[in-house]
Amino acid sequence: MLPYLGTIVQKHPMTVILIVIMVTVAFSIFIPKIEFKTDFDDFTPDDEIVKANERIQEYFGEGQQLIFIYATKENSQHVLKSDAIREIYQLQKELENKPGVEGSFSIVTFLDMICFIEYGSTLMDCTDNQIETALQDLLLDNALEDLLLLQQNDPNEEIDYVRFPRIQKGKSIDSADIKNCIISKNEEEITFSIEVYDLEDISSTLNPVFPKVNVMEWYVSFQNQIMPIEELNITYKIAAHIEPQQSLWMLGNGVIDNFKTIIQQIKDKTLFNNYKKEVYLWVQPAGQSFSLPISLSTGNITFNNNDNLIEISVSLKELSNYGIAPQLGSFALPAKLSNFQAGTRYYQNSFLKHGGGRISANTDSFIEKLFQFQSKPIFGKITESLLQKFGGLSWEEFEEYYEMMESTSMIPDTLALKDIESKWIYADTAPDDARISDISFSIIPAFYKDIQLNIRSFLSTDFEENYQPSSTLIFIQLTPTKDYDEIIKMNKEIAKEIQKIDDKNSYIKTRVTGMGISSAEINELTTDANRFIAPSIFIIIVSVLLINFRRFSYVVLPMFALVVSMIWLFGAMSLLGISFNVIAIAIVPLILGLGVDYSVHILHNYRVELRNGKTPAKAIKNSVSEIGTAMFLAMITTVIAFLSFLTASVPPIRDFGILLALGVTFTFITSITLLPALRYILDKRATVTIKRKV
């Protein structure tokens, strides 16, 4: 075949040149359609896992584009200072208003959520102290398992109870004298351990420790400092409550039924000195002077006589129903208990100060009668006066709170005067004249701990050393699109906006990266590299050819053949839909370096034939037919080597092998067709003399 090709080149050189020119023109038409891009998605392995992921993305929507902002401290001690935090917040908010930006997230995103949960305000509306507190709650596991309320024990008062009428000075009751209090918790419940000076008074039987008293409590009062809405500004008392097992008289049950109950209690010997213990939660709504008593079903009271402790345990889940770390499915708000005060108190009937608390009313009957009285002019005024006196409520406020309690199932089955907190008498409080507000006890939901584990990945490693990170990451989420040019355009525009904002910032400095940003920069670097590499290799090859052949035409013709082969290669690249990426930079020097060998072999053999006395026609024919065979074999082995890249799992590597194989093939074709034809046309009418080397 090659001898026949040599004959065609010798006899019809112009035809060969025209065919090559036509093919070159055809290929050149497609060159402008080449995409110059480096898309990181193209470099993912072409395996079943990647294909499955692509199918999922096609089903659920296009993949997200992210920009990563690396923010470092600038004129700030660290990036978690409030001024730096606010600048990060402002940066995110400004970018979120830009076209093409769907959202952003960083440590500030979580911090803004915590600020709203704890203070009901956005981060920008919080004070510096509030931001610092929210950061501590977010990043540091400061939740204590045990908290001692008093650094020094409350003193043992000489008088804890004063009898009526006040004939004597009073008496000391050590079991009602608060010494200290410890709060502890585990995953499921919280325990309030109230320490008194002596629990001997109730070592054998359960009785109120005060004379002439049927109802008494040991309690711990507190407030939840986390209140995103004003309605959660509630004051609580958790109490170990002692009262008679049964009421002496139940209003609404009728006289006969009440007498039957009394007779039965006499028979059972339970009419007197028969008490029960319950855990009560007194809830004082925001802005109100009264409290609602709620018996907690999960509450448990233990009298630890050895350690003089009254231990009140209750489920965290039940407490959440009343605004203490409320839960909604798997989501829960935290709680920060503070403003503590422990104490003891008892209820006595205001008439002659006797025990009281044993006359109750059926709630449904009582409310029904109350509404009946309200509907009557005279009784209505009396009813409202009684509400104002005993409950501090107007009729409208009573109706409002009745509806609220009815909707939340907080209405008890029975009501009694002991349920009016203003009628209680306080025996001891600790501390005596204030609340403990400088300490707090936190109840942290599980999702806070999950956030803590994830949020630290946004911060530099020096956070683990001194809690003062020098840098943090910010993620900007762009509108999903598969249009590469649109991705690059969006990334460049957002990067410019970030730079503008950065110029205005005083406490942080930002740098931008991401797949889109990196692709744009790599494309620019690829273009710049091509502008340098292609001319450089071209000049080097020209120099080598000129030194070797020392004739201008022996330099121009091989380079022209190489240029034609490169046009063919780029045209084929466009036809095959292969983009010019960062790997393709190596194609030009490789093809020029490998392809010029074929031209050198042809021309060297041609000169040898001329030196041996052959005519240009005979020399061209022999060169194509003889050297062409060796070149063909060399080309085949090189092409096979490059086609081995087809076994790669990364598509750009496979494309690289295909392009190299095509490039070597095209340079071989132009070296045995176009180059000999041009060389023969130049030499066939001239007298060519090649001197023999001595």
XYZ file of C-alpha atoms in Angstrom:
694
model
C 0.000 0.000 0.000
C 2.801 2.441 0.858
C 4.648 1.907 -2.496
C 1.344 2.690 -4.211
C 0.963 5.813 -2.037
C 4.527 6.851 -2.961
C 3.623 6.567 -6.656
C 0.506 8.727 -6.162
C 2.539 11.404 -4.355
C 5.105 11.343 -7.176
C 2.641 11.488 -10.053
C -0.207 13.547 -8.528
C 1.238 15.766 -5.776
C -1.287 18.573 -6.336
C -4.173 16.137 -5.996
C -2.774 14.946 -2.658
C -2.353 18.535 -1.486
C -5.916 19.482 -2.526
C -7.393 16.468 -0.732
C -5.474 17.377 2.425
C -6.601 20.997 2.150
C -10.252 19.949 1.742
C -10.062 17.668 4.777
C -8.375 20.470 6.724
C -11.078 22.968 5.808
C -13.766 20.455 6.845
C -12.146 19.912 10.222
C -11.519 23.607 10.774
C -15.245 24.358 10.540
C -15.822 22.520 13.824
C -12.914 24.026 15.785
C -14.861 27.126 17.055
C -17.307 24.755 18.755
C -14.666 23.348 21.118
C -15.551 23.907 24.780
C -12.674 25.161 26.905
C -13.668 23.967 30.345
C -12.497 21.929 33.314
C -15.589 20.528 35.031
C -14.825 18.570 38.181
C -17.887 16.414 37.590
C -16.156 15.022 34.503
C -13.355 13.690 36.673
C -15.561 11.439 38.803
C -15.050 7.711 38.168
C -17.345 6.233 35.557
C -18.600 3.354 37.701
C -21.967 2.070 38.891
C -21.920 4.112 42.121
C -21.413 7.369 40.226
C -24.071 6.417 37.673
C -26.526 5.617 40.470
C -25.799 8.985 42.065
C -26.411 10.725 38.741
C -29.741 8.931 38.341
C -30.754 10.070 41.823
C -29.800 13.663 40.977
C -31.818 13.489 37.765
C -34.801 12.141 39.677
C -34.732 14.582 42.593
C -33.273 17.566 40.764
C -29.981 18.969 39.609
C -26.933 18.982 41.872
C -26.148 21.984 44.024
C -23.300 24.390 43.324
C -21.363 25.636 46.345
C -18.949 28.480 46.928
C -16.650 28.159 49.925
C -15.614 31.335 51.740
C -12.609 31.139 54.023
C -12.991 33.904 56.620
C -10.039 34.825 58.836
C -9.780 37.265 61.716
C -8.816 40.861 60.933
C -8.582 43.442 63.730
C -10.349 40.925 65.961
C -9.076 38.558 68.613
C -10.767 35.628 66.856
C -13.626 35.000 64.434
C -16.121 34.246 67.236
C -16.019 37.762 68.663
C -19.369 39.498 68.332
C -18.107 42.104 65.814
C -16.675 39.414 63.535
C -19.849 37.328 63.929
C -21.990 40.285 62.851
C -19.851 40.882 59.746
C -20.222 37.217 58.764
C -23.976 37.521 59.307
C -24.135 40.653 57.144
C -22.037 38.965 54.442
C -24.433 36.035 54.267
C -27.542 38.225 54.208
C -26.175 40.459 51.422
C -25.196 37.467 49.309
C -28.566 35.781 49.817
C -30.188 38.784 48.109
C -28.013 38.394 45.001
C -29.351 36.664 41.846
C -28.268 33.071 41.573
C -27.833 32.577 45.348
C -30.289 30.190 46.980
C -28.915 30.353 50.514
C -25.905 30.224 52.770
C -24.850 28.452 55.918
C -22.048 28.707 58.424
C -21.611 28.674 62.169
C -23.542 31.967 62.179
C -26.567 30.211 60.645
C -26.755 27.883 63.649
C -25.983 30.747 66.036
C -28.850 32.820 64.613
C -31.190 29.875 65.238
C -29.948 29.532 68.826
C -30.409 33.279 69.422
C -34.004 33.024 68.270
C -34.614 29.931 70.403
C -33.110 31.465 73.524
C -33.988 35.156 73.158
C -36.671 35.356 70.470
C -34.480 37.738 68.419
C -32.253 37.555 65.372
C -28.516 37.595 65.878
C -28.280 41.255 64.817
C -30.821 42.246 67.477
C -29.003 40.421 70.292
C -26.515 42.108 72.593
C -22.849 41.115 72.708
C -23.439 39.242 75.964
C -26.367 37.345 74.486
C -24.291 36.354 71.450
C -21.459 35.134 73.672
C -23.881 33.142 75.820
C -25.513 31.588 72.748
C -22.048 30.666 71.415
C -21.174 28.957 74.671
C -24.435 27.022 74.596
C -23.803 26.080 70.963
C -20.132 25.109 71.095
C -19.297 24.186 74.667
C -20.786 21.383 76.697
C -21.349 23.461 79.841
C -24.371 21.544 81.040
C -23.706 20.470 84.635
C -24.942 17.135 85.860
C -25.140 18.447 89.448
C -25.620 21.979 90.748
C -25.291 23.122 94.390
C -27.512 26.165 94.840
C -25.842 27.724 97.893
C -22.095 28.116 98.182
C -22.612 28.383 101.944
C -25.338 26.533 103.810
C -28.349 28.566 104.839
C -28.196 29.083 108.651
C -30.432 27.131 111.007
C -33.105 29.635 112.076
C -34.229 29.659 115.684
C -37.905 30.083 114.802
C -39.579 28.274 111.893
C -43.182 28.269 113.052
C -45.333 30.708 115.032
C -48.582 29.376 116.506
C -51.873 31.253 116.556
C -52.777 32.998 118.740
C -49.224 34.236 119.219
C -48.814 33.554 122.941
C -45.408 31.938 122.650
C -42.332 33.183 120.817
C -42.407 30.336 118.307
C -40.531 27.105 117.771
C -37.765 25.651 115.675
C -38.631 22.820 113.277
C -35.405 21.502 111.776
C -37.167 19.322 109.196
C -38.649 22.536 107.726
C -35.396 24.511 107.956
C -33.622 24.613 104.570
C -29.880 23.962 104.655
C -29.053 23.661 100.938
C -30.293 22.237 97.665
C -28.777 20.153 94.860
C -30.179 19.828 91.344
C -29.137 16.843 89.227
C -30.341 15.128 86.082
C -29.842 12.223 83.749
C -31.162 11.524 80.259
C -34.749 11.004 81.436
C -35.419 12.862 84.695
C -34.387 15.763 86.881
C -34.015 15.581 90.659
C -34.276 18.394 93.205
C -32.656 17.311 96.489
C -33.625 19.682 99.317
C -31.386 19.335 102.361
C -32.799 20.214 105.775
C -31.168 20.182 109.189
C -33.033 17.145 110.496
C -35.685 14.781 109.097
C -36.399 12.885 112.306
C -39.883 14.425 112.513
C -41.093 12.258 109.645
C -38.913 9.222 110.143
C -41.744 6.811 110.962
C -45.026 8.225 109.662
C -45.880 10.695 106.939
C -47.279 13.801 108.648
C -46.919 17.548 108.154
C -44.174 18.744 110.497
C -46.099 21.873 111.529
C -48.751 21.762 114.292
C -52.369 22.266 113.228
C -51.401 21.925 109.574
C -52.829 19.477 107.058
C -51.030 20.687 103.935
C -47.355 21.629 103.575
C -44.551 21.686 100.948
C -40.816 21.706 100.515
C -40.195 23.525 97.234
C -37.624 24.926 94.829
C -38.663 28.007 92.875
C -37.003 28.902 89.571
C -37.437 30.580 86.198
C -36.479 29.430 82.717
C -34.122 32.008 81.198
C -34.737 30.717 77.665
C -37.973 32.360 76.592
C -38.216 33.125 72.853
C -41.719 34.501 73.490
C -42.958 36.534 76.444
C -45.607 33.920 77.246
C -42.803 31.580 78.370
C -41.637 34.028 81.055
C -43.025 31.689 83.693
C -42.101 31.265 87.345
C -42.156 27.668 88.580
C -42.177 25.940 91.948
C -41.452 22.232 92.088
C -42.701 20.950 95.427
C -42.826 17.885 97.640
C -46.478 18.226 98.638
C -48.140 16.579 101.656
C -51.918 16.648 102.188
C -54.676 14.344 103.515
C -55.482 11.283 101.439
C -59.132 12.284 101.065
C -61.227 15.399 101.338
C -63.475 15.713 104.359
C -66.239 17.324 102.319
C -66.668 17.557 98.533
C -68.890 20.413 97.383
C -71.103 19.309 94.555
C -71.379 15.665 95.677
C -74.418 16.166 97.867
C -74.871 15.918 101.634
C -75.731 12.198 101.724
C -72.702 11.148 99.655
C -70.402 13.285 101.781
C -71.707 11.745 105.015
C -71.240 8.280 103.540
C -67.646 9.147 102.739
C -66.984 10.405 106.287
C -68.521 7.268 107.826
C -66.419 5.060 105.571
C -63.273 6.958 106.577
C -64.134 6.466 110.245
C -64.561 2.745 109.663
C -61.258 2.552 107.790
C -59.560 4.718 110.460
C -58.422 7.111 107.751
C -60.370 10.174 108.845
C -57.308 11.687 110.528
C -53.527 11.288 110.308
C -53.690 9.723 106.885
C -51.606 11.654 104.390
C -50.266 11.282 100.877
C -47.256 12.782 99.118
C -47.324 14.198 95.613
C -45.007 16.215 93.391
C -46.635 19.539 92.574
C -45.583 21.990 89.901
C -46.859 25.492 90.577
C -46.956 27.486 87.346
C -47.166 31.276 87.551
C -47.995 32.616 84.039
C -46.196 35.671 82.682
C -47.451 38.913 84.176
C -49.790 37.224 86.662
C -49.781 37.125 90.456
C -51.450 33.711 90.827
C -50.096 30.214 90.239
C -51.721 27.059 88.911
C -51.032 23.874 90.922
C -50.414 20.768 88.803
C -49.918 17.287 90.204
C -47.176 15.551 88.196
C -47.941 11.935 87.370
C -44.275 10.971 86.944
C -43.198 12.720 90.126
C -41.643 10.795 92.976
C -40.699 11.923 96.502
C -38.116 10.178 98.663
C -37.363 11.124 102.252
C -33.710 10.269 102.781
C -33.416 10.344 106.580
C -29.749 9.356 106.603
C -28.718 12.436 104.617
C -31.660 14.650 105.665
C -32.749 15.050 102.034
C -36.175 15.455 100.465
C -35.584 14.178 96.905
C -38.055 15.259 94.231
C -37.682 13.430 90.913
C -39.765 14.063 87.833
C -39.647 13.118 84.161
C -38.143 15.720 81.822
C -40.731 14.735 79.256
C -43.613 15.657 81.576
C -41.965 18.950 82.538
C -41.667 19.780 78.829
C -45.478 19.924 78.672
C -45.350 23.028 80.871
C -42.664 25.042 79.054
C -39.503 23.559 80.588
C -37.438 22.351 77.583
C -40.630 21.787 75.535
C -40.495 18.994 72.976
C -42.100 18.618 69.568
C -41.318 15.177 68.219
C -37.540 14.859 67.944
C -37.096 18.627 68.275
C -36.817 20.248 71.704
C -35.975 23.657 73.081
C -33.266 23.908 75.694
C -33.907 25.191 79.196
C -31.701 27.267 81.453
C -33.030 27.292 85.002
C -32.017 30.203 87.201
C -33.322 32.678 89.810
C -33.534 29.874 92.345
C -35.011 29.917 95.809
C -35.719 26.958 98.054
C -38.128 26.946 100.958
C -40.882 25.393 103.054
C -44.462 26.574 103.451
C -47.831 25.417 104.698
C -51.506 26.141 104.273
C -53.875 27.050 107.122
C -57.449 28.186 106.974
C -57.572 31.912 107.529
C -60.354 31.373 110.087
C -58.725 30.625 113.480
C -55.642 29.304 111.657
C -56.717 25.661 111.806
C -55.501 22.918 109.460
C -57.884 23.412 106.585
C -57.434 22.028 103.103
C -59.987 19.237 103.539
C -62.978 20.897 101.929
C -62.886 20.582 98.135
C -65.213 21.188 95.256
C -65.894 19.166 92.167
C -64.341 21.267 89.430
C -67.061 20.778 86.825
C -69.849 21.553 89.317
C -67.949 24.525 90.724
C -67.295 26.091 87.312
C -70.880 25.499 86.250
C -72.202 27.233 89.399
C -69.702 30.043 88.921
C -70.946 30.775 85.419
C -74.548 30.591 86.654
C -73.823 33.158 89.385
C -72.039 35.416 86.902
C -75.100 35.540 84.689
C -77.147 37.048 87.533
C -76.723 40.791 88.262
C -76.253 40.707 92.039
C -74.476 37.359 92.305
C -72.298 38.326 89.319
C -70.773 41.217 91.216
C -70.273 39.069 94.303
C -68.592 36.363 92.179
C -66.226 38.864 90.559
C -65.359 40.353 93.960
C -64.501 36.892 95.303
C -62.331 36.185 92.208
C -60.507 39.457 92.704
C -59.974 38.846 96.406
C -58.847 35.229 96.318
C -57.346 34.973 92.846
C -56.476 38.538 91.855
C -58.430 38.081 88.603
C -61.159 39.937 86.806
C -63.962 37.858 85.293
C -62.555 38.375 81.776
C -59.110 37.147 82.893
C -60.714 34.160 84.600
C -62.562 33.190 81.404
C -59.351 33.544 79.381
C -57.342 31.339 81.720
C -60.147 28.827 82.060
C -60.204 28.379 78.278
C -56.407 28.040 78.236
C -56.385 25.420 81.019
C -59.267 23.543 79.440
C -57.429 23.344 76.086
C -54.224 22.106 77.758
C -55.936 19.658 80.165
C -54.492 21.545 83.145
C -57.785 21.762 85.036
C -57.734 19.464 88.112
C -60.664 17.251 89.029
C -61.143 19.076 92.324
C -60.536 22.579 93.619
C -59.860 23.803 97.151
C -58.759 26.958 98.929
C -55.329 25.365 99.354
C -54.903 25.759 95.581
C -54.827 29.544 96.017
C -51.130 30.255 96.516
C -51.641 33.616 98.176
C -53.155 31.796 101.178
C -49.949 29.879 101.926
C -47.615 30.789 104.802
C -43.861 30.683 104.207
C -41.839 29.145 107.040
C -38.328 29.352 105.586
C -36.637 30.485 102.373
C -33.062 30.050 101.235
C -31.627 32.490 100.564
C -33.771 34.577 102.870
C -34.201 37.830 100.961
C -33.207 37.197 97.345
C -33.074 34.719 94.520
C -29.935 32.991 93.234
C -29.417 34.479 89.783
C -25.663 34.125 89.219
C -25.804 30.398 88.447
C -27.915 28.330 86.086
C -28.769 24.719 85.393
C -29.096 23.791 81.725
C -31.218 21.114 80.127
C -29.720 20.606 76.679
C -31.658 18.635 74.016
C -29.898 15.855 72.125
C -29.882 17.806 68.842
C -27.716 20.500 70.485
C -25.031 17.869 70.998
C -25.380 16.778 67.368
C -24.928 20.400 66.302
C -21.877 20.720 68.554
C -20.206 17.778 66.837
C -20.918 19.120 63.340
C -20.436 22.829 63.919
C -16.826 22.493 65.028
C -15.903 21.379 61.511
C -16.618 24.960 60.407
C -13.833 26.275 62.667
C -10.044 26.149 62.439
C -8.223 23.584 64.560
C -6.980 26.175 67.072
C -10.506 26.242 68.501
C -9.769 22.888 70.148
C -6.672 24.396 71.780
C -7.869 27.728 73.163
C -11.496 28.198 71.994
C -10.321 31.172 69.896
C -10.469 30.076 66.237
C -8.591 32.254 63.773
C -10.765 31.251 60.808
C -14.079 29.717 59.805
C -15.851 28.478 56.676
C -18.955 29.908 55.011
C -20.878 27.992 52.349
C -22.861 29.780 49.632
C -25.452 27.687 47.832
C -26.076 28.665 44.199
C -29.044 27.985 41.951
C -28.680 24.472 40.472
C -27.881 24.328 36.759
C -26.048 22.003 34.376
C -25.060 24.795 31.997
C -21.289 25.002 32.470
C -20.998 28.528 31.100
C -23.787 29.695 33.418
C -22.035 28.056 36.384
C -18.768 29.851 35.608
C -20.586 33.156 35.083
C -22.469 32.883 38.404
C -19.324 31.960 40.305
C -17.377 34.901 38.884
C -20.162 37.384 39.687
C -20.579 36.118 43.260
C -16.804 36.186 43.758
C -16.775 39.871 42.703
C -19.612 40.660 45.142
C -17.747 38.926 47.957
C -14.672 40.998 47.191
C -16.732 44.213 47.348
C -18.173 43.247 50.734
C -14.741 42.189 51.961
C -13.348 45.630 51.149
C -15.907 47.144 53.557
C -15.307 44.692 56.420
C -13.096 45.578 59.362
C -13.022 42.421 61.484
C -12.795 39.555 58.969
C -10.923 38.921 55.728
C -12.329 36.520 53.146
C -10.999 34.311 50.386
C -13.179 32.430 47.902
C -12.972 28.946 46.438
C -15.245 26.169 45.221
C -15.664 23.910 42.234
C -17.031 26.680 40.023
C -14.375 29.167 41.133
C -11.619 26.577 40.688
C -12.950 25.632 37.243
C -12.924 29.282 36.158
C -9.386 29.773 37.453
C -8.179 26.519 35.854
C -9.710 27.600 32.543
C -7.821 30.877 32.742
C -4.621 29.059 33.669
C -5.171 26.592 30.817
C -5.584 29.423 28.323
C -2.499 31.200 29.659
C -0.518 27.954 29.575
C -1.499 27.307 25.987
C -0.368 30.782 25.015
C 3.040 29.955 26.432
C 3.464 26.214 25.799
C 2.373 26.012 22.139
C 4.613 28.884 20.916
C 7.486 27.653 23.073
C 7.423 24.096 21.713
C 6.936 25.512 18.213
C 10.056 27.677 18.543
C 12.090 24.809 19.984
C 11.137 22.447 17.146
C 11.860 25.129 14.534
C 15.256 25.726 16.099
C 16.140 22.015 16.115
C 15.028 21.585 12.485
C 16.949 24.650 11.377
C 20.124 23.484 13.108
C 19.754 20.007 11.644
C 18.743 20.753 8.028
C 20.074 24.312 7.691
C 17.521 25.067 4.987
C 14.434 27.202 5.486
C 12.111 24.986 3.454
C 13.092 21.943 5.537
C 11.785 23.829 8.578
C 8.626 25.388 7.149
C 7.213 22.270 5.478
C 7.381 19.949 8.555
C 5.866 22.661 10.725
C 3.103 23.253 8.181
C 2.331 19.520 8.154
C 2.207 19.541 11.959
C -0.159 22.535 11.971
C -2.469 20.727 9.550
C -2.475 17.619 11.737
C -3.298 19.766 14.796
C -6.230 21.321 12.896
C -7.485 17.814 12.158
C -7.081 16.851 15.803
C -8.982 19.874 17.180
C -11.730 19.362 14.616
C -12.042 15.716 15.655
C -12.117 16.816 19.307
C -15.097 19.037 18.549
C -16.859 16.290 16.557
C -16.375 13.818 19.413
C -17.700 16.312 21.967
C -14.494 16.299 24.002
C -13.817 19.532 25.912
C -10.406 21.153 26.158
C -9.639 20.735 29.861
C -6.579 21.020 32.047
C -5.304 17.598 30.906
C -5.574 18.581 27.236
C -2.798 21.142 27.744
C -0.338 18.267 27.363
C -1.728 17.217 23.980
C -0.132 20.008 21.937
C 3.498 19.487 23.086
C 3.122 15.684 22.959
C 1.732 15.608 19.432
C 4.218 18.174 18.158
C 7.096 16.303 19.787
C 6.018 12.876 18.534
C 4.756 14.022 15.134
C 7.836 15.910 14.095
C 9.776 12.617 14.237
C 7.900 11.326 11.208
C 8.774 14.430 9.196
C 12.425 14.200 10.234
C 12.635 10.518 9.169
C 11.020 11.209 5.766
C 13.220 14.222 5.017
C 16.416 12.569 6.200
C 15.786 9.544 3.968
C 14.871 11.858 1.103
C 18.203 13.668 1.449
C 20.058 10.358 1.597
C 18.385 9.245 -1.652
C 19.338 12.518 -3.315
C 22.891 12.160 -2.043
C 23.025 8.724 -3.657
C 22.188 10.279 -7.020
C 18.457 9.674 -7.176
C 16.123 12.194 -8.783
C 13.603 14.031 -6.551
C 10.794 11.878 -7.971
C 12.586 8.639 -7.252
C 13.787 9.883 -3.851
C 10.263 10.850 -2.737
C 8.774 7.572 -3.899
C 11.469 5.495 -2.148
C 11.184 7.533 1.074
C 7.409 7.071 1.328
C 7.497 3.376 0.496
C 10.570 2.363 2.513
C 10.697 4.672 5.547
C 6.906 4.873 5.585
C 6.699 1.194 6.499
C 8.923 1.633 9.567
C 7.034 4.807 10.508
C 3.714 2.977 10.157
C 4.810 0.232 12.534
C 6.087 2.808 15.026
C 2.811 4.726 14.725
C 0.756 1.557 15.325
C 2.633 0.664 18.517
C 2.330 4.246 19.814
C -1.420 4.355 19.059
C -1.970 1.025 20.833
C -0.117 2.361 23.879
C -2.281 5.487 24.008
C -5.491 3.505 23.466
C -4.695 1.561 26.642
C -6.000 4.669 28.432
C -9.486 3.479 27.464
C -9.362 1.094 30.420
C -9.355 4.062 32.839
C -12.522 4.697 34.895
C -12.135 8.491 34.666
C -13.613 9.847 31.387
C -11.040 12.650 30.792
C -8.213 10.075 30.966
C -9.973 7.968 28.304
C -10.509 11.062 26.175
C -6.843 11.961 26.594
C -5.806 8.545 25.220
C -8.178 8.870 22.254
C -6.875 12.343 21.365
C -3.245 11.264 21.587
C -3.937 8.224 19.392
C -5.728 10.412 16.819
C -2.995 13.050 16.954
C -0.216 10.538 16.279
C -2.265 9.034 13.444
C -2.930 12.441 11.862
C 0.740 13.494 12.053
C 1.721 10.195 10.415
C -0.791 10.769 7.607
C 0.343 14.331 6.900
C 3.992 13.244 7.116
C 3.594 10.639 4.299
C 1.160 12.655 2.155
C 1.237 16.414 2.515
C 4.933 16.779 3.386
C 6.305 14.605 0.516
C 3.913 16.233 -1.970
C 5.008 19.742 -1.023
C 8.673 18.719 -0.957
C 8.432 17.157 -4.413
C 6.687 20.203 -5.942
C 9.484 22.440 -4.669
C 12.305 20.158 -5.886
C 11.080 18.541 -9.136
C 12.091 21.414 -11.452
C 15.114 22.487 -9.471
C 18.551 20.965 -9.515
C 19.010 19.583 -6.065
C 22.526 18.802 -4.937
C 23.200 17.230 -1.569
C 26.851 17.043 -0.663
C 28.141 13.873 0.843
C 29.484 14.179 4.309
C 33.199 13.443 4.467
